[in-house]
Short mmCIF file of C-alpha atoms in Angstrom, two decimals:
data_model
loop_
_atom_site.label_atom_id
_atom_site.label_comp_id
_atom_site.label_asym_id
_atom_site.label_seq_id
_atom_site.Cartn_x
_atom_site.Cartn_y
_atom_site.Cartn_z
CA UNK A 1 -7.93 -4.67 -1.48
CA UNK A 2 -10.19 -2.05 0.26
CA UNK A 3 -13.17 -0.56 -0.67
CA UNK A 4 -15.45 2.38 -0.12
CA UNK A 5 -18.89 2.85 -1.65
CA UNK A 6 -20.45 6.23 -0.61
CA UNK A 7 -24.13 5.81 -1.51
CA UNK A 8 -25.39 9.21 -2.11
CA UNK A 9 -23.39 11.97 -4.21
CA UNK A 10 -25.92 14.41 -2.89
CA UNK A 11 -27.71 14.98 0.09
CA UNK A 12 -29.73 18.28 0.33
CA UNK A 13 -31.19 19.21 3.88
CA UNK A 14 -32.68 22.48 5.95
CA UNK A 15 -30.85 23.64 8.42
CA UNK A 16 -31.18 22.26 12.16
CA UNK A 17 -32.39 19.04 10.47
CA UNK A 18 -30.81 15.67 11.28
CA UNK A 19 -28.63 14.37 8.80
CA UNK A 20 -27.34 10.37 7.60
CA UNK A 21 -24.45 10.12 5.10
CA UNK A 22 -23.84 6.75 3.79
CA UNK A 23 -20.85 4.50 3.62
CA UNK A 24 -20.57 0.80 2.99
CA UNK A 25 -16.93 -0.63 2.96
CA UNK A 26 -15.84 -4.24 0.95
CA UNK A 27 -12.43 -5.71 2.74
CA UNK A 28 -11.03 -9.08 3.54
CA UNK A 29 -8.99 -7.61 6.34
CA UNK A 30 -9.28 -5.81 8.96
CA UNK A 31 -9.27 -1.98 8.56
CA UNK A 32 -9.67 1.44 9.87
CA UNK A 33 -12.19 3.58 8.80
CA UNK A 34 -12.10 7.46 8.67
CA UNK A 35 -14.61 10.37 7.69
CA UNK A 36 -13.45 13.40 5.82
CA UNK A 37 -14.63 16.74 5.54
CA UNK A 38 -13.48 19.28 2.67
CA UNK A 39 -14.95 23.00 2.06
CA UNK A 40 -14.37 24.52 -0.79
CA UNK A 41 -10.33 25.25 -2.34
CA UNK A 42 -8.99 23.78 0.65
CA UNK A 43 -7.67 20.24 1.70
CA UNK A 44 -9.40 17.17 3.46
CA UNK A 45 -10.00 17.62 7.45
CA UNK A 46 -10.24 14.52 9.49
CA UNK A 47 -13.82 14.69 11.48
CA UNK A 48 -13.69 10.97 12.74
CA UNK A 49 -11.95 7.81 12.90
CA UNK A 50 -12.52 4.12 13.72
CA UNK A 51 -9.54 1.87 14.80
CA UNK A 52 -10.84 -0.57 17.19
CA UNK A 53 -13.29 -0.76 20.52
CA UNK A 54 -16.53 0.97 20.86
CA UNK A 55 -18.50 0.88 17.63
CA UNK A 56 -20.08 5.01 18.32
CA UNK A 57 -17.62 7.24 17.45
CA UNK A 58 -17.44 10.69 18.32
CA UNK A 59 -15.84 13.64 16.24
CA UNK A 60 -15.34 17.20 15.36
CA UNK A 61 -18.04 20.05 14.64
CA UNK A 62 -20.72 17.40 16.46
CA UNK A 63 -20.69 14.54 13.88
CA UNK A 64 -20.23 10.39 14.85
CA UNK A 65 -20.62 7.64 13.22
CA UNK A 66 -21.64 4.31 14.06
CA UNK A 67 -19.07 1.29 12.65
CA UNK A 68 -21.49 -1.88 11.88
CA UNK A 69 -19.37 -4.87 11.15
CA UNK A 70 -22.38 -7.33 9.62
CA UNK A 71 -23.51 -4.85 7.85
CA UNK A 72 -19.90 -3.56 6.98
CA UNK A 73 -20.84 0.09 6.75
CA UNK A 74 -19.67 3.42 8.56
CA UNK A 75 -22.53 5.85 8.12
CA UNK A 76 -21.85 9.59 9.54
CA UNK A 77 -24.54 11.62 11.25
CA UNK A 78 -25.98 14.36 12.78
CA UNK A 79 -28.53 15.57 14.90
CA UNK A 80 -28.95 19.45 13.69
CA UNK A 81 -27.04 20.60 10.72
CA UNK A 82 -26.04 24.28 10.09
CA UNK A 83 -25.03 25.99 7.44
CA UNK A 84 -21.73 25.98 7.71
CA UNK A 85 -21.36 21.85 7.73
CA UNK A 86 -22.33 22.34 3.47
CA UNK A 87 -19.31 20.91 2.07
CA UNK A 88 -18.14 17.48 0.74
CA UNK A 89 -17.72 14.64 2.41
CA UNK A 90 -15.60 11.50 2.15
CA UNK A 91 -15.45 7.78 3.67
CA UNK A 92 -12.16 6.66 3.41
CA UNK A 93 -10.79 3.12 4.45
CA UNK A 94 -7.17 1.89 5.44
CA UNK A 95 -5.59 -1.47 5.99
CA UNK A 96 -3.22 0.42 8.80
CA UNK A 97 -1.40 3.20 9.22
CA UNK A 98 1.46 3.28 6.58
CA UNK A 99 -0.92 2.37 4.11
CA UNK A 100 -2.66 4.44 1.65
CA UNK A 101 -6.44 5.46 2.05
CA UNK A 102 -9.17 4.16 -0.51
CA UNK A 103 -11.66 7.08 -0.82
CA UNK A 104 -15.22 6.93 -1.52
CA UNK A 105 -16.49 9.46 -4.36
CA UNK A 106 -17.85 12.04 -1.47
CA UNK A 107 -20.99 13.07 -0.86
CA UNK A 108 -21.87 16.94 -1.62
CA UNK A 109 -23.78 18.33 1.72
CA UNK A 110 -25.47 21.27 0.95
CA UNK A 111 -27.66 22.66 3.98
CA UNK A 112 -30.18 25.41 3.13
CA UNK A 113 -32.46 27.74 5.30
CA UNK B 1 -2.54 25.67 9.23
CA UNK B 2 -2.82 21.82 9.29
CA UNK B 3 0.64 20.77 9.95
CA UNK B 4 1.54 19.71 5.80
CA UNK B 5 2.07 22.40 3.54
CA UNK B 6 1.91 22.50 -0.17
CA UNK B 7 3.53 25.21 -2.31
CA UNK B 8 2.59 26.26 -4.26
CA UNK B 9 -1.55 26.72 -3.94
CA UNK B 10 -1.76 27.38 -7.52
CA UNK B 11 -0.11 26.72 -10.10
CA UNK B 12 -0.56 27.42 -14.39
CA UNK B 13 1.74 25.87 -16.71
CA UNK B 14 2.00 25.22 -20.42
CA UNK B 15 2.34 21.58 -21.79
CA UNK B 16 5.59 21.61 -22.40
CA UNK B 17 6.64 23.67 -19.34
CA UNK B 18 8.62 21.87 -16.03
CA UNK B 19 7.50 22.47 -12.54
CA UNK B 20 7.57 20.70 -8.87
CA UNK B 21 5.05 20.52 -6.29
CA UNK B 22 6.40 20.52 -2.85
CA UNK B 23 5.24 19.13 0.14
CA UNK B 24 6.62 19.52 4.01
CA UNK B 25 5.46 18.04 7.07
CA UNK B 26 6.71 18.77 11.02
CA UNK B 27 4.70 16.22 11.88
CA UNK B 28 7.26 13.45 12.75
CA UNK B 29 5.35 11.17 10.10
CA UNK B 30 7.36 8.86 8.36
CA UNK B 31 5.07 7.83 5.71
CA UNK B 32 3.70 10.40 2.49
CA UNK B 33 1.40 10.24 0.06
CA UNK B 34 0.38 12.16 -3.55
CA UNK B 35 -3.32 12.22 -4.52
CA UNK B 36 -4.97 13.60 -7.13
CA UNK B 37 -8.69 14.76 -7.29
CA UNK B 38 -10.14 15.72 -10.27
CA UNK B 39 -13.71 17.48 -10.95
CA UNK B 40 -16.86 14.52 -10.37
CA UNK B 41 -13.70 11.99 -9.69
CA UNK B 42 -12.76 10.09 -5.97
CA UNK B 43 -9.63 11.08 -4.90
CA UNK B 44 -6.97 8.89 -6.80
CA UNK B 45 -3.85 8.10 -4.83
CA UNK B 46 -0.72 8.52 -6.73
CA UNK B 47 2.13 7.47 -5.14
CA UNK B 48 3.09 6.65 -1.50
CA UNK B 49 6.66 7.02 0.06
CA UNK B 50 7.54 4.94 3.40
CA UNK B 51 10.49 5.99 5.39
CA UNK B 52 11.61 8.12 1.89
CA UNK B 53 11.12 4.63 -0.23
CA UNK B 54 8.62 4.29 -2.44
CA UNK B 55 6.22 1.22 -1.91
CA UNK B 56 3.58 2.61 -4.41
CA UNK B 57 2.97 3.77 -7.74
CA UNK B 58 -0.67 3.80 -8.88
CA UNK B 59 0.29 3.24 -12.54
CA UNK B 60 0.97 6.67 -12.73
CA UNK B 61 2.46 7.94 -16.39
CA UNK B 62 5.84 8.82 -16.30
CA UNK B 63 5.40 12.64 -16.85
CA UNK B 64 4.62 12.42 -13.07
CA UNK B 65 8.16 12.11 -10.85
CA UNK B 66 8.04 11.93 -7.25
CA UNK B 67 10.83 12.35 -4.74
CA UNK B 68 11.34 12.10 -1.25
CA UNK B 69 14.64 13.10 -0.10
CA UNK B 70 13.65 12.89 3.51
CA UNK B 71 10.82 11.69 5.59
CA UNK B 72 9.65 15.46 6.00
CA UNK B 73 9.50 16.44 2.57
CA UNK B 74 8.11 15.09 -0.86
CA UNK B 75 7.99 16.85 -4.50
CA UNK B 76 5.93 16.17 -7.61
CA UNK B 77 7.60 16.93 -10.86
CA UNK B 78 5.85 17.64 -13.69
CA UNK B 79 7.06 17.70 -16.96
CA UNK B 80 4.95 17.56 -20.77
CA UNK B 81 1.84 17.06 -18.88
CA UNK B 82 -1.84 17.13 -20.41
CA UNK B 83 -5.04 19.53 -20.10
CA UNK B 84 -6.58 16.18 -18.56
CA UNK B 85 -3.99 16.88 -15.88
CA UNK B 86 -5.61 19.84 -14.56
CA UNK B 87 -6.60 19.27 -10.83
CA UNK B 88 -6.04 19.39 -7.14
CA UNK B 89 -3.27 17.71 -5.93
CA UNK B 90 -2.86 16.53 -2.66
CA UNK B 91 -0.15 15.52 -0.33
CA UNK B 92 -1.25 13.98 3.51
CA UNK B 93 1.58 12.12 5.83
CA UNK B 94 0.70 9.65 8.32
CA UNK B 95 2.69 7.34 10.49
CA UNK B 96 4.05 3.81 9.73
CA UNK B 97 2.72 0.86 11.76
CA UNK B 98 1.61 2.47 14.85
CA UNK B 99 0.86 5.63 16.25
CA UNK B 100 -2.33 7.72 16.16
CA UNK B 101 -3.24 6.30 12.38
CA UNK B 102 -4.00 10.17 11.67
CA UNK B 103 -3.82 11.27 8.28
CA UNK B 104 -2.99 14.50 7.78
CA UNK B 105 -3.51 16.65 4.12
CA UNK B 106 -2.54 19.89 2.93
CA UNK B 107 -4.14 22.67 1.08
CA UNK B 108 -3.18 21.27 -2.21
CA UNK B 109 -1.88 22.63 -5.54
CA UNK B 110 -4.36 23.54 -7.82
CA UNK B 111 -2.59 22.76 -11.09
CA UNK B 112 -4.31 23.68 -14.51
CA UNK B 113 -2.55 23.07 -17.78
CA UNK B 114 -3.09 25.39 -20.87
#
């Protein structure tokens, strides 16, 4: 089975500061890995995903993350936060597409002046 | 509007009351999936439908009752449910062995039982 460990429930940060949210995955397989965003009362939105290729990948709203296979982690940054990117965030991983997600338990982003 | 949409966004109901979620994607997914997130709890997924059969069930209790009558639409009944119940429910499609591996959630129903 898949597994997501999100290191930090909370990260607190000012605003145009660079951020690093954590993720460490446990799998015997090969998998995909995807970041989540969700703001308050609403659903999950997908900022990133890895399948396969280059390691640095590039999403929405100026976020990437960086897949590390010997380290087996998928940490999401970015360079200047605003306020607007406080919300929670999620590391999910998949064995493929058809299969169901494993969440981590989110990290809370809260970005302050 | 993200392309799966859950009706309704909130919903009350008594213990001993019976309601449905629904769920409806245009998304030409053929896979769909319940989850359930609860206050200072990961998402937990629920069930998961693949071309309208059901491959998983996450030990759910039987007062949960999915159905998929088609790949573009899924329901949650709920019947004699529990105030530990009370969450967000969520509903994301995706394709089946191929395509763009995109998972794709709704809004959610906010359920709380009195």
């Amino acid at each position: 089975a898949q597994s997501v460990t999100q290191l930090d429930s909370q990260v607190p940060v000012f605003e145009e500061a660079p951020v690093e949210l954590r993720c460490n995955y446990s799998s015997s397989v090969s998998v995909y890995l995807f970041w989540y965003v969700q703001y308050p009362n609403q659903g999950l939105q997908l900022l990133l995903k890895y399948l396969s290729g280059s390691t640095l990948v590039k999403g929405i709203n100026g976020f990437e993350a960086e897949f590390n296979k010997s380290q087996t982690s998928f940490h999401l940054r970015k360079p200047s936060v605003h306020i607007s990117d406080t919300a929670e965030y999620f590391c999910a991983v998949s064995r493929n597409s058809g299969y169901a997600l494993n969440f981590g338990k989110g990290t809370s982003l809260l970005v302050t002046p | 509007e993200t392309g799966v949409t859950q009706t309704p966004r909130h919903l009350v109901m008594g213990m001993t009351n019976k309601k449905s979620l629904k769920c409806e994607q245009h998304l030409g997914h053929n896979a769909m999936y319940w989850y359930k997130q609860s206050a200072k709890k990961p998402l937990e997924l629920m069930f998961v439908y693949n071309f309208k059969e059901q491959t998983e069930n996450n030990s759910v209790p039987s007062r949960f009752s999915p159905e998929c009558p088609n790949s573009s639409h899924l329901f949650l009944h709920l019947h004699t449910l529990q105030p530990e119940d009370s969450a967000l429910y969520l509903c994301a499609s995706s394709h089946m062995d191929g395509g763009d591996y995109g998972y794709t959630f709704g809004s959610g129903t906010r359920l709380t039982v009195v």
